[in-house]
Amino acid sequence: MFRLHSRNASTVKPIRVAVAGANGRMGREVVKMLVEDEAFSFVRGVSRSQAGNDVGETIGLGPIGVTFSDSLETALLEDRPDVLVDFTVPEAVKRHTEMALELGVRPVVGTTGLTEQDLTELARLSEEHRVGAVIAPNFALGAVLMMMFAARAAKYFPHVEIIEMHHDQKLDAPSGTALKTAEMIAQNRDEVQQGHPGEKETLEGARGGYRYGFRIHSIRLPGLVAHQEVIFGGPGQTFTLRHDSIHRESFMPGVKLAIQKVMELDHLVYGLEHLLKE
Ligand code: NAP
């Protein structure tokens, strides 16, 4: 277990956190945040490729005395963290979240690619075990505000399309953020026929993916991190909301909030917006 700062004796007990995907781009950022914040105690990193190595040394912090484990189950059973933060891959995240809930460890999940059915099943498991969980497709505060503002704008501008842009190593498309934005828009938007009813694609995929009656477009390029535009159109005007994460540190305040809030939950919360004060 490791913290950079010595803790004031009067402060509360730090929250013990393990990180799955700790050697990944997001996982490394989470580990840095955890070891620099005295509210947390980083107890284990999980990585299949770095087992036994010192996490700090591997990710450029210098030795911190916490090693990687290649088994999430062993980490959860032996280290007994309060919270598991997961930034891995779509194919592993459901299994990881189920395992944490079954072992009484609260999951905070940033990995995208979970389906609606996955979310329903995980919510049921969370309630059954009375173990809190937070799953958020985007932990950046600005992105969450963009989603909330988009939902409000959809009341007045039902014609809408989403363009999401990410780095070219992203595995799922469209992004979890785009799907969540679409869901929030759909809850406020009157159903309308968008575009010309006789529209025909002469190049497959040219009009993007179709969800809730409107289109989502995905761009993948090196140099990008995570960006999204929600474009509304009405007679004689367009209205664009845009958010850019230009560095992965943009997600850390949201991850920190989720770790703190999940300690008070006994059910699953999907979306950071539900943890923000109005
Ligand atoms: P990444 O750099 O590729 O890291 C993923 C890590 O997962 C890898 O380091 C890998 O570590 C591990 N992994 C790969 N396959 C695995 C498997 N089958 N089982 C267990 N672990 C496995 O990816 P990233 O950019 O950090 O993104 C991770 C996830 O977070 C993605 O789903 C992305 O969309 C999402 N994301 C979410 C947010 C948000 O705010 N919610 C923000 C950014 C990204 P080892 O090979 O060492 O095991």
mmCIF file of C-alpha atoms and ligand atoms in Angstrom:
data_model
loop_
_atom_site.group_PDB
_atom_site.id
_atom_site.type_symbol
_atom_site.label_atom_id
_atom_site.label_comp_id
_atom_site.label_asym_id
_atom_site.label_seq_id
_atom_site.Cartn_x
_atom_site.Cartn_y
_atom_site.Cartn_z
ATOM 1 C CA MET A 1 0.000 0.000 0.000
ATOM 2 C CA PHE A 2 1.446 3.386 -0.910
ATOM 3 C CA ARG A 3 0.766 7.103 -0.559
ATOM 4 C CA LEU A 4 3.175 9.928 -1.389
ATOM 5 C CA HIS A 5 1.969 12.200 1.428
ATOM 6 C CA SER A 6 2.065 11.445 5.105
ATOM 7 C CA ARG A 7 -1.452 11.591 6.452
ATOM 8 C CA ASN A 8 -2.610 14.001 9.124
ATOM 9 C CA ALA A 9 -3.640 11.902 12.139
ATOM 10 C CA SER A 10 -7.039 13.606 12.268
ATOM 11 C CA THR A 11 -8.023 12.716 8.691
ATOM 12 C CA VAL A 12 -10.307 9.832 7.812
ATOM 13 C CA LYS A 13 -8.996 6.417 6.803
ATOM 14 C CA PRO A 14 -7.831 6.414 3.178
ATOM 15 C CA ILE A 15 -9.925 4.437 0.708
ATOM 16 C CA ARG A 16 -8.066 1.315 -0.406
ATOM 17 C CA VAL A 17 -8.096 1.107 -4.206
ATOM 18 C CA ALA A 18 -6.957 -1.503 -6.725
ATOM 19 C CA VAL A 19 -6.697 -0.686 -10.437
ATOM 20 C CA ALA A 20 -7.367 -3.127 -13.283
ATOM 21 C CA GLY A 21 -5.596 -2.074 -16.466
ATOM 22 C CA ALA A 22 -3.061 -0.184 -14.316
ATOM 23 C CA ASN A 23 -0.427 -0.261 -17.055
ATOM 24 C CA GLY A 24 -2.785 1.173 -19.694
ATOM 25 C CA ARG A 25 -3.071 4.820 -20.735
ATOM 26 C CA MET A 26 -5.959 5.555 -18.350
ATOM 27 C CA GLY A 27 -4.815 3.129 -15.650
ATOM 28 C CA ARG A 28 -1.427 4.873 -15.330
ATOM 29 C CA GLU A 29 -3.127 8.241 -14.897
ATOM 30 C CA VAL A 30 -5.396 6.772 -12.201
ATOM 31 C CA VAL A 31 -2.426 5.264 -10.325
ATOM 32 C CA LYS A 32 -0.642 8.652 -10.380
ATOM 33 C CA MET A 33 -3.739 10.370 -9.018
ATOM 34 C CA LEU A 34 -4.139 7.748 -6.261
ATOM 35 C CA VAL A 35 -0.555 7.893 -4.996
ATOM 36 C CA GLU A 36 -0.573 11.694 -4.947
ATOM 37 C CA ASP A 37 -3.837 12.016 -3.010
ATOM 38 C CA GLU A 38 -3.868 11.266 0.692
ATOM 39 C CA ALA A 39 -7.565 10.366 0.555
ATOM 40 C CA PHE A 40 -6.547 7.117 -1.155
ATOM 41 C CA SER A 41 -4.281 4.163 -0.597
ATOM 42 C CA PHE A 42 -3.242 2.409 -3.808
ATOM 43 C CA VAL A 43 -3.032 -1.289 -2.906
ATOM 44 C CA ARG A 44 -2.618 -3.195 -6.198
ATOM 45 C CA GLY A 45 -2.306 -2.763 -9.952
ATOM 46 C CA VAL A 46 -3.521 -5.540 -12.227
ATOM 47 C CA SER A 47 -1.694 -6.148 -15.494
ATOM 48 C CA ARG A 48 -1.247 -9.401 -17.392
ATOM 49 C CA SER A 49 2.017 -8.172 -18.935
ATOM 50 C CA GLN A 50 3.760 -6.651 -15.869
ATOM 51 C CA ALA A 51 3.168 -9.224 -13.093
ATOM 52 C CA GLY A 52 5.659 -8.877 -10.227
ATOM 53 C CA ASN A 53 7.063 -5.522 -11.368
ATOM 54 C CA ASP A 54 6.841 -2.426 -9.188
ATOM 55 C CA VAL A 55 3.934 -0.328 -10.475
ATOM 56 C CA GLY A 56 5.600 3.026 -9.792
ATOM 57 C CA GLU A 57 8.829 2.021 -11.484
ATOM 58 C CA THR A 58 6.952 0.761 -14.540
ATOM 59 C CA ILE A 59 4.872 3.894 -15.000
ATOM 60 C CA GLY A 60 7.664 6.392 -14.291
ATOM 61 C CA LEU A 61 6.955 7.386 -10.673
ATOM 62 C CA GLY A 62 9.956 5.576 -9.193
ATOM 63 C CA PRO A 63 9.550 2.562 -6.863
ATOM 64 C CA ILE A 64 6.437 2.676 -4.677
ATOM 65 C CA GLY A 65 6.486 -0.819 -3.164
ATOM 66 C CA VAL A 66 3.262 -1.947 -4.840
ATOM 67 C CA THR A 67 3.627 -4.676 -7.456
ATOM 68 C CA PHE A 68 1.426 -5.670 -10.369
ATOM 69 C CA SER A 69 -0.635 -8.847 -10.077
ATOM 70 C CA ASP A 70 -1.711 -10.712 -13.201
ATOM 71 C CA SER A 71 -4.855 -12.012 -11.486
ATOM 72 C CA LEU A 72 -7.723 -9.720 -10.602
ATOM 73 C CA GLU A 73 -9.299 -12.414 -8.443
ATOM 74 C CA THR A 74 -6.125 -12.858 -6.354
ATOM 75 C CA ALA A 75 -5.801 -9.076 -5.988
ATOM 76 C CA LEU A 76 -9.391 -8.723 -4.778
ATOM 77 C CA LEU A 77 -9.187 -11.708 -2.411
ATOM 78 C CA GLU A 78 -5.741 -11.034 -0.940
ATOM 79 C CA ASP A 79 -5.578 -7.231 -0.883
ATOM 80 C CA ARG A 80 -9.268 -6.685 0.034
ATOM 81 C CA PRO A 81 -9.536 -3.217 -1.567
ATOM 82 C CA ASP A 82 -12.599 -1.066 -0.855
ATOM 83 C CA VAL A 83 -12.841 -0.081 -4.517
ATOM 84 C CA LEU A 84 -11.765 -1.543 -7.863
ATOM 85 C CA VAL A 85 -11.156 0.976 -10.648
ATOM 86 C CA ASP A 86 -11.396 -0.668 -14.078
ATOM 87 C CA PHE A 87 -9.933 0.805 -17.263
ATOM 88 C CA THR A 88 -9.389 -2.300 -19.385
ATOM 89 C CA VAL A 89 -11.111 -3.583 -22.524
ATOM 90 C CA PRO A 90 -14.732 -4.211 -23.564
ATOM 91 C CA GLU A 91 -14.250 -8.013 -23.535
ATOM 92 C CA ALA A 92 -13.069 -8.099 -19.889
ATOM 93 C CA VAL A 93 -15.017 -5.358 -18.134
ATOM 94 C CA LYS A 94 -18.257 -7.230 -17.456
ATOM 95 C CA ARG A 95 -16.435 -10.211 -15.929
ATOM 96 C CA HIS A 96 -14.287 -7.870 -13.803
ATOM 97 C CA THR A 97 -17.302 -5.914 -12.557
ATOM 98 C CA GLU A 98 -19.235 -9.091 -11.699
ATOM 99 C CA MET A 99 -16.226 -10.486 -9.832
ATOM 100 C CA ALA A 100 -15.825 -7.303 -7.790
ATOM 101 C CA LEU A 101 -19.527 -7.174 -6.870
ATOM 102 C CA GLU A 102 -19.535 -10.851 -5.874
ATOM 103 C CA LEU A 103 -16.476 -10.319 -3.656
ATOM 104 C CA GLY A 104 -17.913 -7.206 -2.014
ATOM 105 C CA VAL A 105 -15.522 -4.762 -3.703
ATOM 106 C CA ARG A 106 -17.162 -1.607 -5.105
ATOM 107 C CA PRO A 107 -16.425 -1.203 -8.827
ATOM 108 C CA VAL A 108 -15.753 2.183 -10.440
ATOM 109 C CA VAL A 109 -15.775 1.456 -14.145
ATOM 110 C CA GLY A 110 -14.540 3.679 -16.944
ATOM 111 C CA THR A 111 -14.116 0.961 -19.560
ATOM 112 C CA THR A 112 -16.629 1.434 -22.358
ATOM 113 C CA GLY A 113 -18.389 -1.139 -24.516
ATOM 114 C CA LEU A 114 -20.918 -2.472 -21.968
ATOM 115 C CA THR A 115 -24.309 -3.118 -23.593
ATOM 116 C CA GLU A 116 -27.682 -2.076 -22.145
ATOM 117 C CA GLN A 117 -28.256 -5.707 -21.179
ATOM 118 C CA ASP A 118 -24.859 -5.848 -19.431
ATOM 119 C CA LEU A 119 -25.791 -2.723 -17.472
ATOM 120 C CA THR A 120 -29.164 -4.188 -16.465
ATOM 121 C CA GLU A 121 -27.532 -7.407 -15.280
ATOM 122 C CA LEU A 122 -24.811 -5.546 -13.360
ATOM 123 C CA ALA A 123 -27.399 -3.278 -11.720
ATOM 124 C CA ARG A 124 -29.278 -6.391 -10.564
ATOM 125 C CA LEU A 125 -26.093 -7.972 -9.198
ATOM 126 C CA SER A 126 -25.166 -4.754 -7.402
ATOM 127 C CA GLU A 127 -28.586 -4.618 -5.697
ATOM 128 C CA GLU A 128 -28.526 -8.323 -4.874
ATOM 129 C CA HIS A 129 -25.171 -7.994 -3.087
ATOM 130 C CA ARG A 130 -25.940 -4.469 -1.798
ATOM 131 C CA VAL A 131 -22.542 -3.361 -3.116
ATOM 132 C CA GLY A 132 -22.355 0.109 -4.676
ATOM 133 C CA ALA A 133 -20.992 0.608 -8.185
ATOM 134 C CA VAL A 134 -20.343 3.539 -10.503
ATOM 135 C CA ILE A 135 -20.071 3.080 -14.252
ATOM 136 C CA ALA A 136 -19.409 6.206 -16.297
ATOM 137 C CA PRO A 137 -18.682 6.342 -20.011
ATOM 138 C CA ASN A 138 -16.995 9.695 -19.435
ATOM 139 C CA PHE A 139 -15.396 10.975 -16.233
ATOM 140 C CA ALA A 140 -14.525 14.424 -17.641
ATOM 141 C CA LEU A 141 -16.687 17.068 -16.008
ATOM 142 C CA GLY A 142 -16.902 19.103 -19.225
ATOM 143 C CA ALA A 143 -18.132 16.065 -21.159
ATOM 144 C CA VAL A 144 -20.780 15.364 -18.530
ATOM 145 C CA LEU A 145 -21.951 18.993 -18.732
ATOM 146 C CA MET A 146 -22.033 18.694 -22.535
ATOM 147 C CA MET A 147 -24.324 15.657 -22.206
ATOM 148 C CA MET A 148 -26.594 17.457 -19.717
ATOM 149 C CA PHE A 149 -26.784 20.592 -21.915
ATOM 150 C CA ALA A 150 -27.431 18.437 -24.989
ATOM 151 C CA ALA A 151 -30.356 16.781 -23.215
ATOM 152 C CA ARG A 152 -31.811 20.228 -22.425
ATOM 153 C CA ALA A 153 -31.257 21.566 -25.942
ATOM 154 C CA ALA A 154 -33.026 18.555 -27.470
ATOM 155 C CA LYS A 155 -36.335 19.853 -26.087
ATOM 156 C CA TYR A 156 -36.049 22.838 -28.418
ATOM 157 C CA PHE A 157 -33.938 21.328 -31.232
ATOM 158 C CA PRO A 158 -35.122 17.779 -32.008
ATOM 159 C CA HIS A 159 -32.950 17.553 -35.141
ATOM 160 C CA VAL A 160 -29.536 16.421 -33.953
ATOM 161 C CA GLU A 161 -26.437 14.457 -34.949
ATOM 162 C CA ILE A 162 -23.413 13.484 -32.856
ATOM 163 C CA ILE A 163 -19.808 13.406 -34.053
ATOM 164 C CA GLU A 164 -17.351 11.742 -31.688
ATOM 165 C CA MET A 165 -13.578 11.733 -32.286
ATOM 166 C CA HIS A 166 -11.026 9.541 -30.534
ATOM 167 C CA HIS A 167 -7.445 8.296 -30.819
ATOM 168 C CA ASP A 168 -6.961 5.458 -33.282
ATOM 169 C CA GLN A 169 -6.281 2.772 -30.639
ATOM 170 C CA LYS A 170 -9.847 2.882 -29.308
ATOM 171 C CA LEU A 171 -11.533 -0.519 -29.607
ATOM 172 C CA ASP A 172 -15.256 0.315 -29.538
ATOM 173 C CA ALA A 173 -17.314 2.547 -31.818
ATOM 174 C CA PRO A 174 -19.345 4.564 -31.280
ATOM 175 C CA SER A 175 -17.907 5.763 -27.979
ATOM 176 C CA GLY A 176 -19.720 5.113 -24.711
ATOM 177 C CA THR A 177 -20.027 8.887 -24.332
ATOM 178 C CA ALA A 178 -21.815 9.217 -27.672
ATOM 179 C CA LEU A 179 -24.238 6.417 -26.776
ATOM 180 C CA LYS A 180 -24.921 7.916 -23.348
ATOM 181 C CA THR A 181 -25.426 11.376 -24.912
ATOM 182 C CA ALA A 182 -27.841 9.839 -27.423
ATOM 183 C CA GLU A 183 -29.767 8.142 -24.612
ATOM 184 C CA MET A 184 -30.041 11.401 -22.644
ATOM 185 C CA ILE A 185 -31.127 13.328 -25.763
ATOM 186 C CA ALA A 186 -33.718 10.657 -26.606
ATOM 187 C CA GLN A 187 -35.309 11.065 -23.158
ATOM 188 C CA ASN A 188 -36.058 14.760 -23.937
ATOM 189 C CA ARG A 189 -36.528 14.848 -27.697
ATOM 190 C CA ASP A 190 -39.823 14.616 -29.581
ATOM 191 C CA GLU A 191 -39.604 11.887 -32.188
ATOM 192 C CA VAL A 192 -39.144 13.460 -35.596
ATOM 193 C CA GLN A 193 -38.240 12.164 -39.023
ATOM 194 C CA GLN A 194 -34.718 13.500 -39.638
ATOM 195 C CA GLY A 195 -33.287 13.983 -43.106
ATOM 196 C CA HIS A 196 -34.962 13.133 -46.393
ATOM 197 C CA PRO A 197 -37.146 9.996 -46.215
ATOM 198 C CA GLY A 198 -35.774 8.957 -49.610
ATOM 199 C CA GLU A 199 -32.127 9.336 -48.551
ATOM 200 C CA LYS A 200 -29.857 6.585 -49.885
ATOM 201 C CA GLU A 201 -26.241 5.858 -48.971
ATOM 202 C CA THR A 202 -24.092 5.446 -52.069
ATOM 203 C CA LEU A 203 -21.115 4.659 -49.816
ATOM 204 C CA GLU A 204 -21.893 2.259 -46.959
ATOM 205 C CA GLY A 205 -21.583 3.936 -43.556
ATOM 206 C CA ALA A 206 -21.521 7.461 -44.971
ATOM 207 C CA ARG A 207 -24.416 8.517 -42.734
ATOM 208 C CA GLY A 208 -22.951 6.948 -39.588
ATOM 209 C CA GLY A 209 -24.716 4.735 -37.055
ATOM 210 C CA TYR A 210 -28.447 5.071 -36.289
ATOM 211 C CA ARG A 211 -29.777 5.160 -32.710
ATOM 212 C CA TYR A 212 -32.963 6.635 -31.212
ATOM 213 C CA GLY A 213 -33.913 8.191 -34.574
ATOM 214 C CA PHE A 214 -30.703 10.083 -35.283
ATOM 215 C CA ARG A 215 -27.106 9.586 -36.421
ATOM 216 C CA ILE A 216 -23.814 9.072 -34.609
ATOM 217 C CA HIS A 217 -20.505 9.422 -36.494
ATOM 218 C CA SER A 218 -17.154 8.107 -35.241
ATOM 219 C CA ILE A 219 -13.737 9.462 -36.247
ATOM 220 C CA ARG A 220 -10.504 7.661 -35.258
ATOM 221 C CA LEU A 221 -7.144 9.408 -35.772
ATOM 222 C CA PRO A 222 -3.741 9.549 -34.067
ATOM 223 C CA GLY A 223 -3.304 12.839 -32.215
ATOM 224 C CA LEU A 224 -6.849 12.852 -30.874
ATOM 225 C CA VAL A 225 -7.687 11.980 -27.246
ATOM 226 C CA ALA A 226 -11.485 12.191 -26.721
ATOM 227 C CA HIS A 227 -13.692 14.803 -28.371
ATOM 228 C CA GLN A 228 -17.361 15.179 -29.193
ATOM 229 C CA GLU A 229 -19.664 17.582 -30.997
ATOM 230 C CA VAL A 230 -23.424 17.538 -30.673
ATOM 231 C CA ILE A 231 -24.895 19.533 -33.558
ATOM 232 C CA PHE A 232 -28.512 20.657 -33.431
ATOM 233 C CA GLY A 233 -30.242 22.089 -36.486
ATOM 234 C CA GLY A 234 -33.379 24.208 -36.831
ATOM 235 C CA PRO A 235 -34.806 26.574 -39.450
ATOM 236 C CA GLY A 236 -32.091 29.123 -40.260
ATOM 237 C CA GLN A 237 -29.731 28.096 -37.448
ATOM 238 C CA THR A 238 -27.463 25.445 -36.035
ATOM 239 C CA PHE A 239 -26.336 25.084 -32.442
ATOM 240 C CA THR A 240 -23.170 23.155 -31.568
ATOM 241 C CA LEU A 241 -21.954 21.841 -28.229
ATOM 242 C CA ARG A 242 -18.372 20.640 -28.193
ATOM 243 C CA HIS A 243 -16.115 19.098 -25.593
ATOM 244 C CA ASP A 244 -12.420 18.224 -25.918
ATOM 245 C CA SER A 245 -10.364 16.096 -23.552
ATOM 246 C CA ILE A 246 -6.844 17.050 -24.599
ATOM 247 C CA HIS A 247 -5.127 15.127 -21.805
ATOM 248 C CA ARG A 248 -6.184 12.081 -19.771
ATOM 249 C CA GLU A 249 -5.799 14.087 -16.553
ATOM 250 C CA SER A 250 -9.183 15.613 -17.538
ATOM 251 C CA PHE A 251 -10.847 12.396 -16.339
ATOM 252 C CA MET A 252 -9.228 12.282 -12.890
ATOM 253 C CA PRO A 253 -11.481 14.647 -10.876
ATOM 254 C CA GLY A 254 -14.442 12.530 -12.005
ATOM 255 C CA VAL A 255 -12.692 9.262 -11.116
ATOM 256 C CA LYS A 256 -11.816 10.689 -7.706
ATOM 257 C CA LEU A 257 -15.418 11.785 -7.099
ATOM 258 C CA ALA A 258 -16.720 8.352 -8.147
ATOM 259 C CA ILE A 259 -14.343 6.521 -5.778
ATOM 260 C CA GLN A 260 -15.483 8.708 -2.888
ATOM 261 C CA LYS A 261 -19.194 8.503 -3.715
ATOM 262 C CA VAL A 262 -19.264 4.761 -4.384
ATOM 263 C CA MET A 263 -18.357 4.189 -0.719
ATOM 264 C CA GLU A 264 -21.814 5.538 0.217
ATOM 265 C CA LEU A 265 -23.820 3.611 -2.399
ATOM 266 C CA ASP A 266 -25.624 0.268 -2.223
ATOM 267 C CA HIS A 267 -26.697 0.190 -5.877
ATOM 268 C CA LEU A 268 -25.295 0.868 -9.335
ATOM 269 C CA VAL A 269 -25.132 4.426 -10.673
ATOM 270 C CA TYR A 270 -24.629 4.806 -14.422
ATOM 271 C CA GLY A 271 -23.263 8.216 -15.409
ATOM 272 C CA LEU A 272 -21.279 10.797 -13.462
ATOM 273 C CA GLU A 273 -24.116 13.323 -13.833
ATOM 274 C CA HIS A 274 -26.008 11.462 -11.086
ATOM 275 C CA LEU A 275 -23.166 12.171 -8.629
ATOM 276 C CA LEU A 276 -22.932 15.917 -9.280
ATOM 277 C CA LYS A 277 -24.631 18.432 -7.008
ATOM 278 C CA GLU A 278 -27.105 20.702 -8.846
HETATM 279 P P1 NAP B 1 -5.258 0.846 -22.972
HETATM 280 O O1 NAP B 1 -4.167 1.842 -22.872
HETATM 281 O O2 NAP B 1 -5.265 -0.100 -24.117
HETATM 282 O O3 NAP B 1 -5.263 0.015 -21.595
HETATM 283 C C1 NAP B 1 -6.089 -1.092 -21.389
HETATM 284 C C2 NAP B 1 -5.375 -2.056 -20.477
HETATM 285 O O4 NAP B 1 -6.229 -3.203 -20.309
HETATM 286 C C3 NAP B 1 -4.067 -2.571 -21.048
HETATM 287 O O5 NAP B 1 -2.996 -1.897 -20.433
HETATM 288 C C4 NAP B 1 -4.058 -4.074 -20.762
HETATM 289 O O6 NAP B 1 -3.074 -4.322 -19.783
HETATM 290 C C5 NAP B 1 -5.424 -4.370 -20.164
HETATM 291 N N1 NAP B 1 -6.085 -5.479 -20.889
HETATM 292 C C6 NAP B 1 -6.118 -5.678 -22.225
HETATM 293 N N2 NAP B 1 -6.843 -6.784 -22.517
HETATM 294 C C7 NAP B 1 -7.244 -7.290 -21.333
HETATM 295 C C8 NAP B 1 -8.008 -8.430 -20.959
HETATM 296 N N3 NAP B 1 -8.499 -9.279 -21.879
HETATM 297 N N4 NAP B 1 -8.217 -8.656 -19.636
HETATM 298 C C9 NAP B 1 -7.722 -7.822 -18.705
HETATM 299 N N5 NAP B 1 -6.984 -6.714 -18.990
HETATM 300 C C10 NAP B 1 -6.760 -6.458 -20.293
HETATM 301 O O7 NAP B 1 -6.688 1.564 -22.975
HETATM 302 P P2 NAP B 1 -7.101 2.989 -22.368
HETATM 303 O O8 NAP B 1 -6.906 4.041 -23.379
HETATM 304 O O9 NAP B 1 -6.478 3.132 -21.024
HETATM 305 O O10 NAP B 1 -8.677 2.801 -22.216
HETATM 306 C C11 NAP B 1 -9.218 1.797 -21.395
HETATM 307 C C12 NAP B 1 -10.741 1.864 -21.442
HETATM 308 O O11 NAP B 1 -11.174 3.090 -20.840
HETATM 309 C C13 NAP B 1 -11.351 1.847 -22.844
HETATM 310 O O12 NAP B 1 -12.550 1.102 -22.824
HETATM 311 C C14 NAP B 1 -11.686 3.319 -23.112
HETATM 312 O O13 NAP B 1 -12.736 3.488 -24.022
HETATM 313 C C15 NAP B 1 -12.084 3.747 -21.726
HETATM 314 N N6 NAP B 1 -11.996 5.176 -21.427
HETATM 315 C C16 NAP B 1 -12.955 5.672 -20.619
HETATM 316 C C17 NAP B 1 -12.904 6.976 -20.201
HETATM 317 C C18 NAP B 1 -13.953 7.483 -19.250
HETATM 318 O O14 NAP B 1 -13.925 8.664 -18.883
HETATM 319 N N7 NAP B 1 -14.896 6.632 -18.818
HETATM 320 C C19 NAP B 1 -11.878 7.817 -20.644
HETATM 321 C C20 NAP B 1 -10.892 7.288 -21.490
HETATM 322 C C21 NAP B 1 -10.949 5.960 -21.860
HETATM 323 P P3 NAP B 1 -2.259 -5.691 -19.737
HETATM 324 O O15 NAP B 1 -2.069 -6.178 -21.154
HETATM 325 O O16 NAP B 1 -0.997 -5.305 -19.069
HETATM 326 O O17 NAP B 1 -3.092 -6.634 -18.908
#
